[in-house]
Amino acid sequence: MSFTSFKQTLKRCSDFPNPSSSQPSILNEDLKSPQLPRKPPKSSLSQQLQRLQDPLSLPPPKQNQEQPVKENAQEVDDDDDGDAEESGIGISREPVSTHFQFDPTGPFEPMVLSSPGESPVVQVPAAINCRLLEHQREGVRFLYGLYKKNHGGILGDDMGLGKTIQTIAFLAAVVGDEAENGDSKMLKRVGKKNPVLIICPTSIIQNWENEFSKWAKFSVSVYHGANRDLIIEKLESHGIDVVITSFDSFRIHGKILSEVDWHIVVVDEAHRLKNDKSKLYGACLGIKTRNRYGLTGTVMQNKIMELFNLFDWVAPGSLGTREHFRDFYDEPLKLGQRSSAPERFVQVADERKQHLASVLRRYLLRRTKEETIGHLMMARKIMLCFVQ
């Protein structure tokens, strides 16, 4: 029994179906029309659009239309092509709808997260949804599923899979402005939501600012440096949607920031919360909201108790008490991984490992590049030339 084998169990932990497998294809493979001529038919743009919407609403094109005599041979050829198209030569007369199946909820539409009939409608704006990959849409659904249950969780994708983008899309859905979510009357009755706090390393604060400006319409401020007092004043006047701060700033000024009634708190590089004795961990425990989310590509590093510390912050009580976790998981796994461990200890350790993995699936979504975007990554060929 080794930690490597246990880490392998913390792979993909999604209970959400892959919508891409159930979407109908754009082309109906049973009905294939002949190849269309290159030139469009000689009709107005409005007629073409109307024909696409209702191919039976327009009168049939004229048959056996006499071709005018042209002096230029090239013009005669062009007219022949156009008349052939109007007369329907080589073109299937079946309605367009029999050849194409248009999906009204495709990627260029908002991605609805709320249940049917639920008000207000919670949805990812179309401007964001159309740029998301399928695994990123799945990550947004995972975060919203936790949010709806008033739980926190961990988005543990590999580096490069867009954890920042998935988080911004999720925030745009649950705390987006009225224009993005559509039901402005309902949102006015609910009122403006409390702000969102992003805690991350100092080196990626600028990256978070840039991604927010690219993907969503939020009022974003950075609580770092000499403008800290001004940020607090804006928070009190509800003039800020998102506050970004560093680990060091939150560790030092965590008592001030913890007084704010945050709606959602996101910790990037959440594995920094592995040590329950650190000042950063103590400051994060003072956050009032239960909507706590962590982003990390390394969920567990060395010790299993570090795993407990992380999940006890994002979802307090999800793994029981510290004493229960140590007795039920930590000690049996330690005994079972010894080279001289009896078979009974190894069997118990394997059972506890599987049980722990099943519990973590409720709060953890872990994907690798190979299972998500592996088909998009092109192989790199490096050619070395030796010249004497």
Short mmCIF file of C-alpha atoms in Angstrom, two decimals:
data_model
loop_
_atom_site.label_atom_id
_atom_site.label_comp_id
_atom_site.label_asym_id
_atom_site.label_seq_id
_atom_site.Cartn_x
_atom_site.Cartn_y
_atom_site.Cartn_z
CA MET A 1 0.00 0.00 0.00
CA SER A 2 1.53 3.36 -1.01
CA PHE A 3 0.44 6.96 -1.26
CA THR A 4 0.86 6.73 -5.03
CA SER A 5 -1.83 4.07 -5.28
CA PHE A 6 -4.13 6.15 -3.08
CA LYS A 7 -3.57 9.24 -5.21
CA GLN A 8 -4.64 7.25 -8.26
CA THR A 9 -8.05 6.82 -6.66
CA LEU A 10 -8.46 10.59 -6.54
CA LYS A 11 -8.95 10.75 -10.28
CA ARG A 12 -12.05 11.90 -12.02
CA CYS A 13 -14.76 12.35 -9.41
CA SER A 14 -17.68 13.69 -11.44
CA ASP A 15 -21.22 12.40 -11.18
CA PHE A 16 -22.39 14.72 -13.91
CA PRO A 17 -23.17 13.24 -17.31
CA ASN A 18 -21.24 14.37 -20.32
CA PRO A 19 -23.74 16.33 -22.36
CA SER A 20 -21.69 15.99 -25.50
CA SER A 21 -22.58 12.31 -25.73
CA SER A 22 -26.32 12.98 -25.82
CA GLN A 23 -26.33 15.93 -28.20
CA PRO A 24 -27.73 15.19 -31.64
CA SER A 25 -25.41 15.54 -34.56
CA ILE A 26 -25.72 18.60 -36.78
CA LEU A 27 -25.86 16.46 -39.88
CA ASN A 28 -28.38 13.67 -40.22
CA GLU A 29 -26.25 10.81 -41.45
CA ASP A 30 -29.28 8.87 -42.73
CA LEU A 31 -30.16 11.61 -45.22
CA LYS A 32 -27.25 12.97 -47.18
CA SER A 33 -27.93 15.50 -49.91
CA PRO A 34 -25.81 15.68 -53.05
CA GLN A 35 -23.01 18.20 -53.11
CA LEU A 36 -24.40 21.69 -53.60
CA PRO A 37 -23.11 23.88 -56.44
CA ARG A 38 -20.57 26.49 -55.48
CA LYS A 39 -22.65 29.52 -56.54
CA PRO A 40 -25.64 30.62 -54.42
CA PRO A 41 -29.07 30.69 -56.10
CA LYS A 42 -30.13 33.83 -57.95
CA SER A 43 -32.52 35.12 -55.34
CA SER A 44 -32.56 37.88 -52.81
CA LEU A 45 -31.06 37.43 -49.37
CA SER A 46 -34.46 37.71 -47.72
CA GLN A 47 -35.83 34.93 -49.93
CA GLN A 48 -32.89 32.69 -49.07
CA LEU A 49 -33.38 33.27 -45.36
CA GLN A 50 -37.11 32.63 -45.68
CA ARG A 51 -36.43 29.43 -47.62
CA LEU A 52 -34.14 28.20 -44.83
CA GLN A 53 -36.75 28.94 -42.17
CA ASP A 54 -39.68 27.45 -44.08
CA PRO A 55 -38.71 25.79 -47.36
CA LEU A 56 -42.36 25.10 -48.24
CA SER A 57 -43.53 28.71 -47.82
CA LEU A 58 -42.06 29.98 -51.09
CA PRO A 59 -43.41 29.12 -54.54
CA PRO A 60 -41.35 26.58 -56.43
CA PRO A 61 -38.74 28.09 -58.69
CA LYS A 62 -39.59 28.46 -62.35
CA GLN A 63 -38.89 25.47 -64.55
CA ASN A 64 -37.50 25.56 -68.11
CA GLN A 65 -36.75 29.26 -67.87
CA GLU A 66 -35.43 30.56 -71.15
CA GLN A 67 -31.87 31.76 -70.86
CA PRO A 68 -31.08 35.23 -72.21
CA VAL A 69 -28.43 35.51 -74.87
CA LYS A 70 -25.20 36.98 -73.56
CA GLU A 71 -22.39 38.36 -75.58
CA ASN A 72 -19.79 37.29 -73.10
CA ALA A 73 -19.26 33.53 -72.95
CA GLN A 74 -18.25 33.72 -69.32
CA GLU A 75 -21.52 35.45 -68.44
CA VAL A 76 -23.46 32.73 -70.24
CA ASP A 77 -21.70 30.08 -68.19
CA ASP A 78 -22.46 31.92 -64.99
CA ASP A 79 -26.14 32.25 -65.86
CA ASP A 80 -26.30 28.58 -66.75
CA ASP A 81 -25.03 27.72 -63.31
CA GLY A 82 -27.54 30.01 -61.66
CA ASP A 83 -30.48 28.71 -63.75
CA ALA A 84 -29.47 25.17 -63.01
CA GLU A 85 -29.61 25.96 -59.33
CA GLU A 86 -32.98 27.68 -59.61
CA SER A 87 -34.42 24.78 -61.58
CA GLY A 88 -33.23 22.37 -58.91
CA ILE A 89 -30.85 20.31 -61.05
CA GLY A 90 -28.84 18.02 -58.78
CA ILE A 91 -30.35 19.48 -55.59
CA SER A 92 -32.50 17.53 -53.19
CA ARG A 93 -36.04 18.93 -52.85
CA GLU A 94 -36.46 17.67 -49.29
CA PRO A 95 -36.93 20.32 -46.60
CA VAL A 96 -33.83 21.67 -44.91
CA SER A 97 -35.05 20.39 -41.55
CA THR A 98 -34.71 16.80 -42.77
CA HIS A 99 -31.02 17.33 -43.43
CA PHE A 100 -30.07 19.49 -40.45
CA GLN A 101 -30.94 19.27 -36.79
CA PHE A 102 -30.42 22.60 -35.05
CA ASP A 103 -29.81 22.37 -31.31
CA PRO A 104 -31.52 25.32 -29.55
CA THR A 105 -29.25 24.87 -26.51
CA GLY A 106 -25.92 24.75 -28.30
CA PRO A 107 -22.70 26.42 -27.19
CA PHE A 108 -23.81 29.81 -28.55
CA GLU A 109 -26.70 29.86 -26.09
CA PRO A 110 -26.47 30.44 -22.31
CA MET A 111 -25.74 27.31 -20.31
CA VAL A 112 -28.62 26.94 -17.85
CA LEU A 113 -27.52 25.54 -14.48
CA SER A 114 -30.73 25.87 -12.49
CA SER A 115 -33.51 23.30 -12.56
CA PRO A 116 -36.48 23.74 -14.94
CA GLY A 117 -39.03 26.14 -13.47
CA GLU A 118 -36.61 27.50 -10.88
CA SER A 119 -36.54 31.28 -10.51
CA PRO A 120 -34.37 33.22 -10.97
CA VAL A 121 -32.74 31.33 -13.81
CA VAL A 122 -29.07 30.66 -13.13
CA GLN A 123 -27.08 30.43 -16.33
CA VAL A 124 -23.64 31.00 -17.75
CA PRO A 125 -23.84 33.88 -20.27
CA ALA A 126 -23.64 32.87 -23.91
CA ALA A 127 -20.57 35.06 -24.42
CA ILE A 128 -18.71 32.84 -21.94
CA ASN A 129 -20.33 29.51 -22.73
CA CYS A 130 -19.40 29.66 -26.41
CA ARG A 131 -15.70 29.77 -25.48
CA LEU A 132 -15.71 26.95 -22.93
CA LEU A 133 -14.49 23.46 -23.66
CA GLU A 134 -16.72 20.57 -22.67
CA HIS A 135 -14.69 19.58 -19.62
CA GLN A 136 -14.86 23.20 -18.46
CA ARG A 137 -18.66 23.19 -18.72
CA GLU A 138 -18.62 20.04 -16.64
CA GLY A 139 -16.47 21.80 -14.04
CA VAL A 140 -18.91 24.71 -13.89
CA ARG A 141 -21.79 22.29 -13.29
CA PHE A 142 -19.79 20.61 -10.54
CA LEU A 143 -19.16 23.91 -8.74
CA TYR A 144 -22.80 24.95 -9.07
CA GLY A 145 -23.95 21.57 -7.74
CA LEU A 146 -21.92 22.19 -4.59
CA TYR A 147 -23.10 25.79 -4.38
CA LYS A 148 -26.75 24.77 -4.62
CA LYS A 149 -26.27 22.44 -1.63
CA ASN A 150 -24.44 25.18 0.30
CA HIS A 151 -21.25 23.10 0.25
CA GLY A 152 -17.69 23.89 -0.68
CA GLY A 153 -15.34 21.74 -2.71
CA ILE A 154 -12.11 21.32 -4.63
CA LEU A 155 -11.56 21.71 -8.36
CA GLY A 156 -8.43 19.58 -8.72
CA ASP A 157 -7.76 19.60 -12.46
CA ASP A 158 -4.28 19.39 -13.88
CA MET A 159 -2.48 22.64 -14.59
CA GLY A 160 -3.52 24.06 -17.95
CA LEU A 161 -7.12 22.82 -17.98
CA GLY A 162 -8.58 26.24 -17.13
CA LYS A 163 -9.47 26.18 -13.43
CA THR A 164 -9.47 29.99 -13.41
CA ILE A 165 -11.82 30.18 -16.39
CA GLN A 166 -14.19 27.61 -14.91
CA THR A 167 -14.32 29.60 -11.69
CA ILE A 168 -15.08 32.87 -13.48
CA ALA A 169 -17.83 31.20 -15.53
CA PHE A 170 -19.33 29.81 -12.32
CA LEU A 171 -19.20 33.23 -10.66
CA ALA A 172 -20.76 34.87 -13.72
CA ALA A 173 -23.71 32.51 -13.36
CA VAL A 174 -24.35 32.80 -9.62
CA VAL A 175 -23.40 36.45 -8.99
CA GLY A 176 -23.60 37.90 -12.50
CA ASP A 177 -25.36 41.17 -13.24
CA GLU A 178 -29.01 41.46 -14.20
CA ALA A 179 -28.36 41.76 -17.92
CA GLU A 180 -26.45 38.51 -17.99
CA ASN A 181 -28.98 36.44 -16.07
CA GLY A 182 -32.07 37.80 -17.75
CA ASP A 183 -34.64 37.82 -14.93
CA SER A 184 -34.03 41.38 -13.78
CA LYS A 185 -37.27 41.74 -11.80
CA MET A 186 -36.55 38.70 -9.69
CA LEU A 187 -32.95 39.77 -9.09
CA LYS A 188 -34.10 43.20 -7.96
CA ARG A 189 -36.33 41.57 -5.35
CA VAL A 190 -33.51 39.32 -4.19
CA GLY A 191 -31.09 42.22 -3.99
CA LYS A 192 -27.41 42.56 -4.75
CA LYS A 193 -25.33 39.63 -3.55
CA ASN A 194 -22.37 39.98 -1.24
CA PRO A 195 -18.89 40.25 -2.77
CA VAL A 196 -16.55 37.43 -3.76
CA LEU A 197 -13.06 36.99 -2.33
CA ILE A 198 -10.20 35.45 -4.32
CA ILE A 199 -7.08 34.46 -2.35
CA CYS A 200 -4.07 33.53 -4.46
CA PRO A 201 -0.27 33.84 -4.64
CA THR A 202 1.05 37.32 -5.31
CA SER A 203 2.55 36.20 -8.62
CA ILE A 204 -0.84 35.44 -10.22
CA ILE A 205 -2.91 38.39 -8.96
CA GLN A 206 -2.40 40.14 -12.30
CA ASN A 207 -3.46 37.01 -14.15
CA TRP A 208 -6.75 36.89 -12.22
CA GLU A 209 -7.39 40.55 -13.05
CA ASN A 210 -6.74 39.93 -16.74
CA GLU A 211 -8.98 36.87 -16.89
CA PHE A 212 -11.86 38.70 -15.18
CA SER A 213 -11.57 41.54 -17.71
CA LYS A 214 -11.61 39.07 -20.62
CA TRP A 215 -14.39 36.75 -19.51
CA ALA A 216 -16.92 38.63 -17.38
CA LYS A 217 -18.27 42.01 -16.33
CA PHE A 218 -17.33 42.44 -12.69
CA SER A 219 -16.11 45.33 -10.61
CA VAL A 220 -12.75 43.90 -9.50
CA SER A 221 -10.36 45.42 -6.95
CA VAL A 222 -7.07 44.19 -5.51
CA TYR A 223 -6.61 44.30 -1.74
CA HIS A 224 -2.86 44.61 -1.77
CA GLY A 225 -0.48 47.45 -1.04
CA ALA A 226 -1.36 50.99 -0.01
CA ASN A 227 -4.98 51.03 -1.25
CA ARG A 228 -6.31 48.60 1.37
CA ASP A 229 -8.34 51.19 3.28
CA LEU A 230 -9.98 52.42 0.08
CA ILE A 231 -11.03 48.87 -0.79
CA ILE A 232 -12.69 48.44 2.60
CA GLU A 233 -14.67 51.66 2.05
CA LYS A 234 -15.85 50.43 -1.34
CA LEU A 235 -16.87 47.10 0.19
CA GLU A 236 -18.97 48.87 2.78
CA SER A 237 -20.75 50.84 0.04
CA HIS A 238 -21.30 47.67 -2.05
CA GLY A 239 -19.25 49.11 -4.88
CA ILE A 240 -17.13 46.02 -5.53
CA ASP A 241 -18.11 42.61 -6.87
CA VAL A 242 -14.80 40.78 -6.55
CA VAL A 243 -11.80 41.36 -4.28
CA ILE A 244 -8.45 39.72 -5.06
CA THR A 245 -5.79 39.46 -2.37
CA SER A 246 -2.57 37.56 -1.79
CA PHE A 247 -1.81 34.89 0.79
CA ASP A 248 0.48 37.24 2.69
CA SER A 249 -2.02 40.09 2.73
CA PHE A 250 -4.78 37.82 3.98
CA ARG A 251 -2.51 36.24 6.58
CA ILE A 252 -1.67 39.70 7.97
CA HIS A 253 -5.05 41.41 7.52
CA GLY A 254 -7.28 38.36 7.73
CA LYS A 255 -9.08 39.65 10.80
CA ILE A 256 -10.23 42.75 8.89
CA LEU A 257 -11.26 40.83 5.79
CA SER A 258 -13.05 38.17 7.83
CA GLU A 259 -15.45 40.82 9.12
CA VAL A 260 -16.83 41.15 5.59
CA ASP A 261 -19.85 38.97 4.87
CA TRP A 262 -18.45 37.24 1.78
CA HIS A 263 -20.76 35.41 -0.58
CA ILE A 264 -18.11 33.10 -2.04
CA VAL A 265 -14.44 32.59 -1.21
CA VAL A 266 -12.05 30.95 -3.68
CA VAL A 267 -8.49 29.94 -2.75
CA ASP A 268 -6.17 29.37 -5.68
CA GLU A 269 -3.28 26.98 -5.00
CA ALA A 270 -5.40 25.61 -2.17
CA HIS A 271 -2.77 23.04 -1.18
CA ARG A 272 -1.23 25.91 0.80
CA LEU A 273 -3.89 25.13 3.40
CA LYS A 274 -2.39 21.73 4.23
CA ASN A 275 -0.87 22.85 7.55
CA ASP A 276 -3.45 23.47 10.25
CA LYS A 277 -0.79 25.10 12.45
CA SER A 278 0.00 27.89 9.98
CA LYS A 279 -1.24 31.46 10.41
CA LEU A 280 -2.75 31.38 6.92
CA TYR A 281 -4.88 28.37 7.82
CA GLY A 282 -6.02 30.03 11.04
CA ALA A 283 -6.93 33.21 9.16
CA CYS A 284 -8.94 31.25 6.59
CA LEU A 285 -10.88 29.50 9.35
CA GLY A 286 -12.25 32.92 10.33
CA ILE A 287 -14.13 33.27 7.03
CA LYS A 288 -17.86 33.13 7.73
CA THR A 289 -19.27 31.77 4.49
CA ARG A 290 -19.65 28.05 3.80
CA ASN A 291 -19.31 28.64 0.05
CA ARG A 292 -15.58 27.90 0.06
CA TYR A 293 -13.83 26.54 -3.01
CA GLY A 294 -10.24 25.53 -3.60
CA LEU A 295 -8.29 25.26 -6.84
CA THR A 296 -5.25 23.00 -6.92
CA GLY A 297 -3.57 20.47 -9.15
CA THR A 298 -1.99 18.64 -6.19
CA VAL A 299 -4.76 17.68 -3.81
CA MET A 300 -2.52 15.56 -1.57
CA GLN A 301 1.23 15.96 -1.30
CA ASN A 302 2.69 13.89 1.55
CA LYS A 303 0.46 13.10 4.51
CA ILE A 304 -3.16 12.04 4.62
CA MET A 305 -3.83 14.42 7.51
CA GLU A 306 -2.97 17.26 5.12
CA LEU A 307 -5.85 16.04 3.01
CA PHE A 308 -8.12 16.32 6.04
CA ASN A 309 -6.98 19.89 6.74
CA LEU A 310 -7.80 20.98 3.19
CA PHE A 311 -11.25 19.38 3.02
CA ASP A 312 -12.13 20.40 6.56
CA TRP A 313 -11.75 24.01 5.42
CA VAL A 314 -13.67 23.83 2.12
CA ALA A 315 -16.40 21.56 3.55
CA PRO A 316 -16.29 21.60 7.36
CA GLY A 317 -17.33 18.28 8.84
CA SER A 318 -17.31 16.43 5.52
CA LEU A 319 -14.65 14.00 6.77
CA GLY A 320 -15.79 13.89 10.37
CA THR A 321 -13.74 15.09 13.31
CA ARG A 322 -9.96 15.13 13.31
CA GLU A 323 -9.81 12.28 15.84
CA HIS A 324 -12.23 10.16 13.82
CA PHE A 325 -10.29 10.75 10.60
CA ARG A 326 -7.01 9.84 12.26
CA ASP A 327 -8.37 6.63 13.80
CA PHE A 328 -10.50 5.49 10.86
CA TYR A 329 -8.30 6.48 7.90
CA ASP A 330 -4.84 7.74 8.82
CA GLU A 331 -3.66 4.99 11.17
CA PRO A 332 -5.01 2.01 9.14
CA LEU A 333 -3.45 3.37 5.94
CA LYS A 334 -0.10 3.86 7.66
CA LEU A 335 -0.15 0.32 9.04
CA GLY A 336 -1.23 -1.19 5.74
CA GLN A 337 1.57 0.39 3.70
CA ARG A 338 4.37 -1.14 5.76
CA SER A 339 6.35 -3.83 4.00
CA SER A 340 5.98 -6.14 7.00
CA ALA A 341 2.26 -5.50 7.46
CA PRO A 342 0.09 -8.61 7.91
CA GLU A 343 -2.44 -9.43 5.21
CA ARG A 344 -5.29 -8.42 7.49
CA PHE A 345 -3.83 -4.90 7.89
CA VAL A 346 -3.37 -4.60 4.13
CA GLN A 347 -6.97 -5.62 3.50
CA VAL A 348 -8.32 -3.14 6.06
CA ALA A 349 -6.18 -0.37 4.59
CA ASP A 350 -7.52 -1.08 1.11
CA GLU A 351 -11.12 -0.97 2.35
CA ARG A 352 -10.56 2.33 4.15
CA LYS A 353 -8.84 3.77 1.11
CA GLN A 354 -11.80 2.93 -1.13
CA HIS A 355 -14.24 4.34 1.42
CA LEU A 356 -12.29 7.60 1.67
CA ALA A 357 -12.20 7.94 -2.11
CA SER A 358 -15.98 7.48 -2.30
CA VAL A 359 -16.48 10.26 0.27
CA LEU A 360 -14.13 12.63 -1.53
CA ARG A 361 -16.03 12.23 -4.81
CA ARG A 362 -18.80 14.39 -3.37
CA TYR A 363 -16.46 17.35 -2.92
CA LEU A 364 -13.64 16.80 -5.42
CA LEU A 365 -13.47 16.95 -9.21
CA ARG A 366 -10.16 15.72 -10.54
CA ARG A 367 -9.33 15.47 -14.29
CA THR A 368 -6.08 15.01 -16.18
CA LYS A 369 -5.00 16.41 -19.53
CA GLU A 370 -4.99 12.97 -21.10
CA GLU A 371 -8.68 12.36 -20.40
CA THR A 372 -9.87 15.87 -21.30
CA ILE A 373 -7.79 17.58 -23.99
CA GLY A 374 -5.45 14.76 -24.93
CA HIS A 375 -7.03 14.54 -28.39
CA LEU A 376 -6.36 18.26 -28.93
CA MET A 377 -2.67 18.17 -28.10
CA MET A 378 -0.47 17.62 -31.13
CA ALA A 379 2.63 15.54 -30.85
CA ARG A 380 5.87 17.47 -31.04
CA LYS A 381 8.68 16.21 -33.21
CA ILE A 382 12.20 17.35 -32.45
CA MET A 383 14.82 16.74 -35.11
CA LEU A 384 18.47 16.99 -34.16
CA CYS A 385 21.07 17.57 -36.85
CA PHE A 386 24.71 16.94 -36.15
CA VAL A 387 27.14 18.78 -38.39
CA GLN A 388 30.77 17.77 -38.42
#
